[in-house]
Amino acid sequence: GSWQEVKVEVDQQYENAAVAYSPLHSQDETTFVATSMGVYKWSRDVRKWTLMSKPGGNTPTFGSAGGPASSQGLVLPAEYGDDLDRAKDPVLRTVFAFNAQGVYRSDNDGETWTALTLPAGIARINDLAISNGWPADPVLAIAVTAPDRVAYVSTDDGRTWRGVPGRDGLSGTSVAMS
């Protein structure tokens, strides 16, 4: 019905590139926003946008520096957070990010990042999906623009990848898992 602009940094110019909501958003209100200025987090506990990491080093870049907007995203595993309704629920703070150049993982809410090693020849990452059973089921899939490939799948949390064949000229634009 209506929209309201939300600024993560008042009086700053930045480009928003991606948003991800905690699977437990109704409990924790956790939201991540990737911008050209860095990755920000909002949570019920803090109730303000907190800059988790700035671009540079292994931190993914977003906005025009990250490539086309369609090739940028944040993904939270289904087990992200702390489900207070489940006894012995693991508290996971893992966030995955991707841009045209790569796939990144943070195990501390985006404070520090590790770039995953990807197969050679990938011209652009277009999407990322994580198994609903992650981390017990460590399957990752990426849609790509690459010669003779439309996607790559890893069954070992991104250590090795198997290509999904495609005809030259085709690109994988999105990927999903059930």
CSV table of N, CA and C in Angstrom, one decimal:
chain,number,residue,atom,x,y,z
A,1,GLY,N,0.8,-1.2,0.0
A,1,GLY,CA,0.0,0.0,0.0
A,1,GLY,C,0.8,1.3,0.0
A,2,SER,N,1.9,1.3,0.8
A,2,SER,CA,2.8,2.5,0.8
A,2,SER,C,4.2,2.0,1.1
A,3,TRP,N,5.1,2.9,0.7
A,3,TRP,CA,6.5,2.7,0.9
A,3,TRP,C,7.2,3.8,1.7
A,4,GLN,N,8.2,3.5,2.4
A,4,GLN,CA,9.0,4.5,3.1
A,4,GLN,C,10.5,4.2,2.9
A,5,GLU,N,11.2,5.3,2.5
A,5,GLU,CA,12.7,5.1,2.3
A,5,GLU,C,13.4,4.8,3.6
A,6,VAL,N,14.3,3.9,3.6
A,6,VAL,CA,15.1,3.6,4.8
A,6,VAL,C,16.5,3.9,4.5
A,7,LYS,N,17.2,4.7,5.3
A,7,LYS,CA,18.6,5.1,5.1
A,7,LYS,C,19.4,4.3,6.1
A,8,VAL,N,20.5,3.6,5.7
A,8,VAL,CA,21.4,3.0,6.7
A,8,VAL,C,22.4,4.0,7.2
A,9,GLU,N,22.7,5.0,6.3
A,9,GLU,CA,23.7,6.0,6.7
A,9,GLU,C,23.1,7.4,6.3
A,10,VAL,N,22.7,8.2,7.2
A,10,VAL,CA,22.1,9.5,6.9
A,10,VAL,C,23.1,10.4,6.2
A,11,ASP,N,22.6,11.1,5.2
A,11,ASP,CA,23.4,12.1,4.5
A,11,ASP,C,24.6,11.4,3.7
A,12,GLN,N,24.5,10.2,3.4
A,12,GLN,CA,25.5,9.5,2.6
A,12,GLN,C,24.9,9.0,1.3
A,13,GLN,N,25.7,9.0,0.3
A,13,GLN,CA,25.3,8.4,-1.0
A,13,GLN,C,25.8,7.0,-1.1
A,14,TYR,N,25.0,6.1,-1.4
A,14,TYR,CA,25.4,4.7,-1.5
A,14,TYR,C,24.5,4.0,-2.4
A,15,GLU,N,24.9,2.8,-2.9
A,15,GLU,CA,24.1,2.0,-3.8
A,15,GLU,C,23.7,0.7,-3.0
A,16,ASN,N,22.4,0.5,-2.9
A,16,ASN,CA,22.0,-0.8,-2.3
A,16,ASN,C,22.1,-1.9,-3.4
A,17,ALA,N,22.5,-3.0,-3.0
A,17,ALA,CA,22.7,-4.1,-3.9
A,17,ALA,C,22.0,-5.4,-3.5
A,18,ALA,N,21.8,-5.7,-2.2
A,18,ALA,CA,21.1,-6.9,-1.8
A,18,ALA,C,20.6,-6.8,-0.4
A,19,VAL,N,19.6,-7.6,-0.1
A,19,VAL,CA,19.0,-7.7,1.2
A,19,VAL,C,18.8,-9.1,1.5
A,20,ALA,N,18.9,-9.5,2.8
A,20,ALA,CA,18.6,-10.9,3.3
A,20,ALA,C,18.0,-10.8,4.6
A,21,TYR,N,16.9,-11.6,4.8
A,21,TYR,CA,16.2,-11.6,6.1
A,21,TYR,C,16.5,-12.9,6.8
A,22,SER,N,16.7,-12.9,8.1
A,22,SER,CA,16.9,-14.0,8.9
A,22,SER,C,15.7,-15.0,8.8
A,23,PRO,N,15.9,-16.3,8.7
A,23,PRO,CA,14.8,-17.2,8.7
A,23,PRO,C,13.9,-17.1,10.0
A,24,LEU,N,14.5,-16.5,11.0
A,24,LEU,CA,13.8,-16.2,12.3
A,24,LEU,C,13.4,-14.8,12.4
A,25,HIS,N,13.1,-14.1,11.3
A,25,HIS,CA,12.9,-12.6,11.3
A,25,HIS,C,11.8,-12.2,12.3
A,26,SER,N,10.8,-13.0,12.4
A,26,SER,CA,9.7,-12.6,13.3
A,26,SER,C,10.1,-12.6,14.8
A,27,GLN,N,11.2,-13.4,15.1
A,27,GLN,CA,11.8,-13.4,16.5
A,27,GLN,C,12.9,-12.4,16.7
A,28,ASP,N,13.8,-12.3,15.7
A,28,ASP,CA,15.0,-11.6,15.9
A,28,ASP,C,15.1,-10.3,15.1
A,29,GLU,N,14.2,-10.1,14.1
A,29,GLU,CA,14.2,-8.9,13.2
A,29,GLU,C,15.5,-8.7,12.5
A,30,THR,N,16.3,-9.7,12.4
A,30,THR,CA,17.6,-9.5,11.7
A,30,THR,C,17.5,-9.4,10.2
A,31,THR,N,18.1,-8.3,9.7
A,31,THR,CA,18.1,-8.0,8.3
A,31,THR,C,19.5,-7.6,7.9
A,32,PHE,N,20.0,-8.1,6.8
A,32,PHE,CA,21.3,-7.6,6.3
A,32,PHE,C,21.1,-6.9,5.0
A,33,VAL,N,21.8,-5.8,4.8
A,33,VAL,CA,21.8,-5.0,3.6
A,33,VAL,C,23.2,-4.9,3.1
A,34,ALA,N,23.4,-5.2,1.8
A,34,ALA,CA,24.7,-5.0,1.2
A,34,ALA,C,24.6,-3.7,0.3
A,35,THR,N,25.6,-2.8,0.6
A,35,THR,CA,25.6,-1.5,-0.1
A,35,THR,C,27.0,-1.3,-0.6
A,36,SER,N,27.2,-0.3,-1.4
A,36,SER,CA,28.5,0.1,-1.9
A,36,SER,C,29.4,0.6,-0.8
A,37,MET,N,28.8,0.9,0.4
A,37,MET,CA,29.6,1.3,1.5
A,37,MET,C,30.0,0.1,2.5
A,38,GLY,N,29.4,-1.0,2.2
A,38,GLY,CA,29.7,-2.2,3.1
A,38,GLY,C,28.4,-3.0,3.4
A,39,VAL,N,28.5,-4.0,4.3
A,39,VAL,CA,27.4,-4.8,4.7
A,39,VAL,C,26.9,-4.3,6.1
A,40,TYR,N,25.6,-4.1,6.2
A,40,TYR,CA,25.0,-3.6,7.4
A,40,TYR,C,24.0,-4.6,7.9
A,41,LYS,N,23.9,-4.6,9.3
A,41,LYS,CA,22.9,-5.5,9.9
A,41,LYS,C,22.0,-4.7,10.8
A,42,TRP,N,20.7,-5.1,10.8
A,42,TRP,CA,19.7,-4.6,11.8
A,42,TRP,C,19.3,-5.8,12.6
A,43,SER,N,19.1,-5.6,13.9
A,43,SER,CA,18.5,-6.7,14.7
A,43,SER,C,17.7,-6.1,15.8
A,44,ARG,N,16.8,-6.9,16.4
A,44,ARG,CA,15.9,-6.5,17.5
A,44,ARG,C,16.7,-6.0,18.7
A,45,ASP,N,17.9,-6.7,18.9
A,45,ASP,CA,18.7,-6.4,20.1
A,45,ASP,C,19.3,-4.9,20.0
A,46,VAL,N,19.8,-4.6,18.8
A,46,VAL,CA,20.5,-3.3,18.7
A,46,VAL,C,19.6,-2.2,18.2
A,47,ARG,N,18.6,-2.5,17.3
A,47,ARG,CA,17.7,-1.5,16.8
A,47,ARG,C,18.3,-0.3,16.0
A,48,LYS,N,19.4,-0.6,15.3
A,48,LYS,CA,19.9,0.4,14.4
A,48,LYS,C,20.8,-0.3,13.4
A,49,TRP,N,21.1,0.3,12.3
A,49,TRP,CA,21.9,-0.3,11.3
A,49,TRP,C,23.4,-0.3,11.8
A,50,THR,N,24.0,-1.4,11.8
A,50,THR,CA,25.4,-1.5,12.3
A,50,THR,C,26.2,-1.9,11.1
A,51,LEU,N,27.3,-1.2,10.8
A,51,LEU,CA,28.2,-1.5,9.7
A,51,LEU,C,29.0,-2.7,10.2
A,52,MET,N,28.9,-3.9,9.5
A,52,MET,CA,29.6,-5.1,9.8
A,52,MET,C,30.9,-5.2,9.2
A,53,SER,N,31.0,-4.7,7.9
A,53,SER,CA,32.3,-4.7,7.2
A,53,SER,C,32.2,-3.8,6.0
A,54,LYS,N,33.4,-3.2,5.8
A,54,LYS,CA,33.6,-2.2,4.6
A,54,LYS,C,34.2,-3.0,3.5
A,55,PRO,N,34.0,-2.5,2.2
A,55,PRO,CA,34.6,-3.2,1.1
A,55,PRO,C,36.1,-3.1,1.2
A,56,GLY,N,36.8,-4.2,0.6
A,56,GLY,CA,38.2,-4.2,0.6
A,56,GLY,C,38.7,-5.5,1.2
A,57,GLY,N,39.9,-5.9,0.8
A,57,GLY,CA,40.4,-7.2,1.2
A,57,GLY,C,39.6,-8.3,0.7
A,58,ASN,N,39.2,-9.3,1.6
A,58,ASN,CA,38.3,-10.4,1.1
A,58,ASN,C,36.8,-10.0,1.2
A,59,THR,N,36.5,-8.8,1.7
A,59,THR,CA,35.1,-8.4,1.8
A,59,THR,C,34.5,-8.2,0.4
A,60,PRO,N,33.3,-8.8,0.1
A,60,PRO,CA,32.7,-8.6,-1.2
A,60,PRO,C,32.4,-7.1,-1.4
A,61,THR,N,32.4,-6.7,-2.7
A,61,THR,CA,32.0,-5.4,-3.0
A,61,THR,C,30.6,-5.4,-3.6
A,62,PHE,N,29.9,-4.4,-3.4
A,62,PHE,CA,28.5,-4.3,-3.9
A,62,PHE,C,28.3,-3.0,-4.6
A,63,GLY,N,27.1,-2.8,-5.2
A,63,GLY,CA,26.9,-1.6,-6.0
A,63,GLY,C,27.6,-1.8,-7.3
A,64,SER,N,27.9,-0.7,-8.0
A,64,SER,CA,28.5,-0.8,-9.3
A,64,SER,C,29.8,-1.5,-9.3
A,65,ALA,N,30.5,-1.5,-8.2
A,65,ALA,CA,31.8,-2.1,-8.1
A,65,ALA,C,31.7,-3.7,-8.1
A,66,GLY,N,30.5,-4.2,-7.7
A,66,GLY,CA,30.3,-5.6,-7.7
A,66,GLY,C,29.8,-6.2,-8.9
A,67,GLY,N,29.6,-5.4,-10.0
A,67,GLY,CA,29.1,-5.9,-11.2
A,67,GLY,C,27.6,-5.6,-11.4
A,68,PRO,N,26.9,-6.3,-12.3
A,68,PRO,CA,25.5,-6.0,-12.5
A,68,PRO,C,24.7,-6.3,-11.3
A,69,ALA,N,23.7,-5.5,-11.0
A,69,ALA,CA,22.8,-5.7,-9.8
A,69,ALA,C,22.2,-7.1,-9.8
A,70,SER,N,21.9,-7.7,-11.0
A,70,SER,CA,21.4,-9.0,-11.0
A,70,SER,C,22.4,-10.1,-10.6
A,71,SER,N,23.6,-9.7,-10.4
A,71,SER,CA,24.7,-10.7,-10.1
A,71,SER,C,25.2,-10.4,-8.7
A,72,GLN,N,24.3,-9.9,-7.8
A,72,GLN,CA,24.8,-9.6,-6.4
A,72,GLN,C,23.7,-10.1,-5.4
A,73,GLY,N,24.1,-10.7,-4.3
A,73,GLY,CA,23.2,-11.1,-3.4
A,73,GLY,C,23.8,-11.5,-2.0
A,74,LEU,N,22.9,-11.6,-1.1
A,74,LEU,CA,23.2,-12.2,0.3
A,74,LEU,C,22.3,-13.4,0.5
A,75,VAL,N,22.8,-14.4,1.1
A,75,VAL,CA,22.0,-15.6,1.4
A,75,VAL,C,22.3,-16.1,2.8
A,76,LEU,N,21.2,-16.3,3.5
A,76,LEU,CA,21.3,-16.8,4.9
A,76,LEU,C,20.9,-18.3,4.9
A,77,PRO,N,21.6,-19.2,5.5
A,77,PRO,CA,21.2,-20.6,5.6
A,77,PRO,C,19.9,-20.7,6.5
A,78,ALA,N,19.1,-21.7,6.2
A,78,ALA,CA,17.9,-21.9,7.0
A,78,ALA,C,18.2,-22.1,8.5
A,79,GLU,N,19.4,-22.5,8.9
A,79,GLU,CA,19.7,-22.6,10.3
A,79,GLU,C,20.3,-21.3,10.9
A,80,TYR,N,20.3,-20.2,10.1
A,80,TYR,CA,20.9,-19.0,10.7
A,80,TYR,C,20.2,-18.6,12.0
A,81,GLY,N,20.9,-18.1,12.9
A,81,GLY,CA,20.4,-17.5,14.1
A,81,GLY,C,20.2,-18.5,15.3
A,82,ASP,N,19.4,-18.2,16.2
A,82,ASP,CA,19.1,-19.0,17.4
A,82,ASP,C,17.6,-19.1,17.6
A,83,ASP,N,17.1,-20.3,17.2
A,83,ASP,CA,15.7,-20.5,17.4
A,83,ASP,C,15.4,-20.8,18.8
A,84,LEU,N,14.8,-19.9,19.6
A,84,LEU,CA,14.5,-20.1,21.0
A,84,LEU,C,13.5,-21.1,21.2
A,85,ASP,N,12.7,-21.5,20.2
A,85,ASP,CA,11.7,-22.5,20.4
A,85,ASP,C,12.2,-24.0,20.2
A,86,ARG,N,13.5,-24.1,19.8
A,86,ARG,CA,14.1,-25.4,19.7
A,86,ARG,C,15.2,-25.6,20.7
A,87,ALA,N,15.1,-26.7,21.5
A,87,ALA,CA,16.1,-27.0,22.4
A,87,ALA,C,17.4,-27.4,21.7
A,88,LYS,N,18.5,-27.0,22.2
A,88,LYS,CA,19.8,-27.4,21.6
A,88,LYS,C,20.0,-26.9,20.2
A,89,ASP,N,19.3,-25.8,19.8
A,89,ASP,CA,19.4,-25.3,18.5
A,89,ASP,C,20.8,-24.7,18.3
A,90,PRO,N,21.6,-25.0,17.3
A,90,PRO,CA,22.9,-24.4,17.1
A,90,PRO,C,22.7,-23.0,16.7
A,91,VAL,N,23.6,-22.1,17.3
A,91,VAL,CA,23.6,-20.7,17.0
A,91,VAL,C,24.6,-20.5,15.8
A,92,LEU,N,24.0,-20.3,14.6
A,92,LEU,CA,24.9,-20.1,13.5
A,92,LEU,C,24.8,-18.6,13.0
A,93,ARG,N,25.9,-18.0,12.7
A,93,ARG,CA,26.0,-16.6,12.3
A,93,ARG,C,26.6,-16.5,10.9
A,94,THR,N,26.4,-17.6,10.1
A,94,THR,CA,27.0,-17.6,8.8
A,94,THR,C,26.1,-16.9,7.7
A,95,VAL,N,26.8,-16.0,7.0
A,95,VAL,CA,26.2,-15.3,5.9
A,95,VAL,C,27.0,-15.6,4.6
A,96,PHE,N,26.3,-15.9,3.5
A,96,PHE,CA,27.0,-16.0,2.2
A,96,PHE,C,26.7,-14.8,1.4
A,97,ALA,N,27.6,-14.4,0.5
A,97,ALA,CA,27.4,-13.3,-0.4
A,97,ALA,C,28.0,-13.7,-1.7
A,98,PHE,N,27.4,-13.0,-2.8
A,98,PHE,CA,28.0,-13.2,-4.1
A,98,PHE,C,27.9,-11.9,-4.8
A,99,ASN,N,28.9,-11.7,-5.7
A,99,ASN,CA,28.8,-10.7,-6.7
A,99,ASN,C,29.3,-11.3,-8.0
A,100,ALA,N,29.4,-10.5,-9.0
A,100,ALA,CA,29.8,-11.0,-10.3
A,100,ALA,C,31.2,-11.7,-10.3
A,101,GLN,N,32.0,-11.3,-9.4
A,101,GLN,CA,33.4,-11.8,-9.4
A,101,GLN,C,33.6,-13.1,-8.5
A,102,GLY,N,32.7,-13.3,-7.5
A,102,GLY,CA,32.9,-14.4,-6.6
A,102,GLY,C,31.8,-14.7,-5.6
A,103,VAL,N,32.1,-15.7,-4.8
A,103,VAL,CA,31.3,-16.2,-3.7
A,103,VAL,C,32.1,-16.0,-2.4
A,104,TYR,N,31.4,-15.6,-1.4
A,104,TYR,CA,32.1,-15.3,-0.1
A,104,TYR,C,31.3,-15.9,1.1
A,105,ARG,N,32.0,-16.2,2.2
A,105,ARG,CA,31.4,-16.7,3.3
A,105,ARG,C,31.9,-16.0,4.6
A,106,SER,N,31.0,-15.7,5.5
A,106,SER,CA,31.3,-15.1,6.8
A,106,SER,C,30.7,-16.0,7.8
A,107,ASP,N,31.4,-16.3,8.9
A,107,ASP,CA,30.8,-17.1,10.0
A,107,ASP,C,30.6,-16.2,11.2
A,108,ASN,N,30.7,-14.9,11.0
A,108,ASN,CA,30.5,-14.0,12.2
A,108,ASN,C,29.7,-12.8,11.8
A,109,ASP,N,28.5,-13.0,11.1
A,109,ASP,CA,27.6,-12.0,10.8
A,109,ASP,C,28.2,-10.9,9.8
A,110,GLY,N,29.1,-11.3,9.0
A,110,GLY,CA,29.7,-10.4,8.0
A,110,GLY,C,30.8,-9.5,8.5
A,111,GLU,N,31.4,-9.8,9.7
A,111,GLU,CA,32.5,-9.0,10.2
A,111,GLU,C,33.8,-9.3,9.3
A,112,THR,N,34.0,-10.6,9.1
A,112,THR,CA,35.1,-11.0,8.3
A,112,THR,C,34.6,-12.0,7.2
A,113,TRP,N,35.3,-12.0,6.1
A,113,TRP,CA,34.8,-12.8,4.9
A,113,TRP,C,36.0,-13.7,4.4
A,114,THR,N,35.6,-14.8,3.8
A,114,THR,CA,36.5,-15.7,3.1
A,114,THR,C,36.0,-15.8,1.7
A,115,ALA,N,36.8,-15.6,0.7
A,115,ALA,CA,36.4,-15.9,-0.7
A,115,ALA,C,36.5,-17.3,-1.0
A,116,LEU,N,35.5,-18.0,-1.5
A,116,LEU,CA,35.5,-19.4,-1.9
A,116,LEU,C,36.3,-19.5,-3.2
A,117,THR,N,37.1,-20.6,-3.3
A,117,THR,CA,37.8,-20.9,-4.5
A,117,THR,C,36.9,-21.5,-5.5
A,118,LEU,N,36.8,-20.9,-6.7
A,118,LEU,CA,35.9,-21.3,-7.7
A,118,LEU,C,36.7,-21.8,-8.9
A,119,PRO,N,36.0,-22.6,-9.7
A,119,PRO,CA,36.7,-23.1,-11.0
A,119,PRO,C,37.1,-22.0,-11.9
A,120,ALA,N,38.2,-22.2,-12.6
A,120,ALA,CA,38.6,-21.3,-13.6
A,120,ALA,C,37.6,-21.1,-14.8
A,121,GLY,N,37.7,-20.0,-15.4
A,121,GLY,CA,36.8,-19.8,-16.6
A,121,GLY,C,35.5,-19.2,-16.3
A,122,ILE,N,35.1,-19.0,-15.1
A,122,ILE,CA,33.8,-18.4,-14.8
A,122,ILE,C,33.9,-16.9,-15.1
A,123,ALA,N,33.0,-16.4,-16.0
A,123,ALA,CA,33.0,-15.0,-16.3
A,123,ALA,C,32.2,-14.2,-15.4
A,124,ARG,N,31.1,-14.8,-14.8
A,124,ARG,CA,30.3,-14.1,-13.9
A,124,ARG,C,29.4,-15.0,-13.0
A,125,ILE,N,29.3,-14.7,-11.8
A,125,ILE,CA,28.4,-15.4,-10.9
A,125,ILE,C,27.0,-14.7,-11.0
A,126,ASN,N,26.0,-15.5,-11.2
A,126,ASN,CA,24.7,-14.9,-11.3
A,126,ASN,C,23.7,-15.2,-10.2
A,127,ASP,N,24.0,-16.2,-9.4
A,127,ASP,CA,23.1,-16.6,-8.3
A,127,ASP,C,23.8,-17.6,-7.4
A,128,LEU,N,23.3,-17.8,-6.2
A,128,LEU,CA,23.8,-18.7,-5.2
A,128,LEU,C,22.6,-19.3,-4.5
A,129,ALA,N,22.7,-20.6,-4.3
A,129,ALA,CA,21.7,-21.3,-3.4
A,129,ALA,C,22.4,-22.2,-2.4
A,130,ILE,N,21.9,-22.4,-1.3
A,130,ILE,CA,22.4,-23.2,-0.2
A,130,ILE,C,21.4,-24.2,0.2
A,131,SER,N,21.9,-25.4,0.4
A,131,SER,CA,21.0,-26.5,0.8
A,131,SER,C,20.2,-26.1,2.1
A,132,ASN,N,18.9,-26.5,2.1
A,132,ASN,CA,18.1,-26.2,3.3
A,132,ASN,C,18.6,-26.9,4.5
A,133,GLY,N,19.4,-28.0,4.3
A,133,GLY,CA,20.0,-28.7,5.4
A,133,GLY,C,21.4,-28.3,5.8
A,134,TRP,N,21.9,-27.2,5.2
A,134,TRP,CA,23.2,-26.7,5.5
A,134,TRP,C,23.3,-26.3,7.0
A,135,PRO,N,24.3,-26.7,7.8
A,135,PRO,CA,25.7,-27.2,7.4
A,135,PRO,C,25.8,-28.7,7.4
A,136,ALA,N,24.8,-29.4,7.9
A,136,ALA,CA,24.8,-30.9,7.9
A,136,ALA,C,24.9,-31.4,6.4
A,137,ASP,N,24.2,-30.7,5.5
A,137,ASP,CA,24.2,-31.1,4.1
A,137,ASP,C,24.9,-29.9,3.4
A,138,PRO,N,26.2,-30.0,3.2
A,138,PRO,CA,27.0,-28.9,2.8
A,138,PRO,C,27.0,-28.6,1.3
A,139,VAL,N,25.8,-28.6,0.7
A,139,VAL,CA,25.6,-28.4,-0.8
A,139,VAL,C,25.4,-26.9,-1.1
A,140,LEU,N,26.2,-26.4,-2.0
A,140,LEU,CA,26.1,-25.1,-2.6
A,140,LEU,C,26.0,-25.2,-4.1
A,141,ALA,N,25.2,-24.3,-4.7
A,141,ALA,CA,25.1,-24.2,-6.1
A,141,ALA,C,25.2,-22.8,-6.6
A,142,ILE,N,25.9,-22.6,-7.7
A,142,ILE,CA,26.0,-21.3,-8.3
A,142,ILE,C,25.6,-21.3,-9.7
A,143,ALA,N,24.8,-20.3,-10.2
A,143,ALA,CA,24.5,-20.1,-11.6
A,143,ALA,C,25.5,-19.2,-12.1
A,144,VAL,N,26.0,-19.5,-13.3
A,144,VAL,CA,27.2,-18.8,-13.9
A,144,VAL,C,27.1,-18.5,-15.3
A,145,THR,N,27.9,-17.6,-15.7
A,145,THR,CA,28.2,-17.4,-17.1
A,145,THR,C,29.6,-17.9,-17.3
A,146,ALA,N,29.7,-19.0,-18.1
A,146,ALA,CA,31.0,-19.6,-18.3
A,146,ALA,C,30.9,-20.5,-19.6
A,147,PRO,N,32.1,-20.7,-20.2
A,147,PRO,CA,32.0,-21.6,-21.4
A,147,PRO,C,31.5,-23.0,-21.1
A,148,ASP,N,30.5,-23.4,-21.9
A,148,ASP,CA,29.9,-24.8,-21.7
A,148,ASP,C,29.4,-25.1,-20.4
A,149,ARG,N,29.1,-24.1,-19.5
A,149,ARG,CA,28.6,-24.4,-18.2
A,149,ARG,C,27.5,-23.4,-17.9
A,150,VAL,N,26.4,-23.9,-17.2
A,150,VAL,CA,25.4,-22.9,-16.7
A,150,VAL,C,25.4,-22.9,-15.2
A,151,ALA,N,26.0,-23.8,-14.5
A,151,ALA,CA,26.1,-23.8,-13.1
A,151,ALA,C,27.2,-24.7,-12.6
A,152,TYR,N,27.5,-24.6,-11.3
A,152,TYR,CA,28.5,-25.4,-10.6
A,152,TYR,C,27.8,-25.8,-9.3
A,153,VAL,N,28.1,-27.1,-8.9
A,153,VAL,CA,27.5,-27.6,-7.6
A,153,VAL,C,28.7,-28.1,-6.8
A,154,SER,N,28.7,-27.8,-5.5
A,154,SER,CA,29.6,-28.3,-4.5
A,154,SER,C,28.9,-29.1,-3.5
A,155,THR,N,29.4,-30.3,-3.2
A,155,THR,CA,28.8,-31.1,-2.1
A,155,THR,C,29.6,-31.1,-0.9
A,156,ASP,N,30.7,-30.3,-0.9
A,156,ASP,CA,31.6,-30.2,0.3
A,156,ASP,C,31.9,-28.8,0.8
A,157,ASP,N,30.8,-28.0,0.8
A,157,ASP,CA,30.9,-26.6,1.3
A,157,ASP,C,31.8,-25.7,0.5
A,158,GLY,N,31.9,-25.9,-0.8
A,158,GLY,CA,32.7,-25.0,-1.6
A,158,GLY,C,34.1,-25.4,-1.8
A,159,ARG,N,34.6,-26.5,-1.3
A,159,ARG,CA,36.0,-26.9,-1.5
A,159,ARG,C,36.2,-27.4,-2.9
A,160,THR,N,35.3,-28.2,-3.5
A,160,THR,CA,35.4,-28.6,-4.9
A,160,THR,C,34.0,-28.4,-5.6
A,161,TRP,N,34.1,-28.3,-6.9
A,161,TRP,CA,32.9,-28.0,-7.7
A,161,TRP,C,32.8,-28.9,-8.9
A,162,ARG,N,31.5,-29.3,-9.2
A,162,ARG,CA,31.2,-30.1,-10.4
A,162,ARG,C,30.4,-29.2,-11.3
A,163,GLY,N,30.8,-29.1,-12.6
A,163,GLY,CA,30.1,-28.3,-13.6
A,163,GLY,C,28.8,-28.9,-14.1
A,164,VAL,N,27.8,-28.0,-14.3
A,164,VAL,CA,26.6,-28.4,-14.9
A,164,VAL,C,26.7,-28.0,-16.4
A,165,PRO,N,26.7,-28.9,-17.3
A,165,PRO,CA,26.9,-28.6,-18.7
A,165,PRO,C,25.8,-27.7,-19.3
A,166,GLY,N,26.2,-26.9,-20.3
A,166,GLY,CA,25.2,-26.0,-21.0
A,166,GLY,C,25.9,-25.8,-22.4
A,167,ARG,N,25.0,-25.4,-23.3
A,167,ARG,CA,25.6,-25.1,-24.6
A,167,ARG,C,26.3,-23.7,-24.6
A,168,ASP,N,27.3,-23.5,-25.4
A,168,ASP,CA,28.0,-22.3,-25.5
A,168,ASP,C,27.0,-21.2,-25.8
A,169,GLY,N,27.1,-20.1,-25.1
A,169,GLY,CA,26.2,-18.9,-25.3
A,169,GLY,C,25.1,-18.9,-24.3
A,170,LEU,N,24.8,-20.0,-23.6
A,170,LEU,CA,23.8,-20.0,-22.5
A,170,LEU,C,24.5,-19.6,-21.2
A,171,SER,N,23.7,-18.9,-20.3
A,171,SER,CA,24.2,-18.6,-19.0
A,171,SER,C,23.1,-19.1,-18.0
A,172,GLY,N,23.6,-19.5,-16.8
A,172,GLY,CA,22.7,-19.8,-15.7
A,172,GLY,C,22.3,-18.5,-15.1
A,173,THR,N,21.1,-18.3,-14.9
A,173,THR,CA,20.6,-17.0,-14.4
A,173,THR,C,20.2,-17.1,-12.9
A,174,SER,N,19.6,-18.2,-12.5
A,174,SER,CA,19.2,-18.4,-11.2
A,174,SER,C,19.3,-19.9,-10.8
A,175,VAL,N,19.4,-20.2,-9.5
A,175,VAL,CA,19.5,-21.5,-9.0
A,175,VAL,C,18.8,-21.6,-7.7
A,176,ALA,N,18.1,-22.8,-7.5
A,176,ALA,CA,17.3,-23.0,-6.3
A,176,ALA,C,17.5,-24.5,-5.9
A,177,MET,N,17.3,-24.7,-4.6
A,177,MET,CA,17.3,-26.1,-4.1
A,177,MET,C,16.0,-26.3,-3.2
A,178,SER,N,15.6,-27.6,-3.2
A,178,SER,CA,14.5,-27.9,-2.3
A,178,SER,C,14.9,-29.0,-1.4
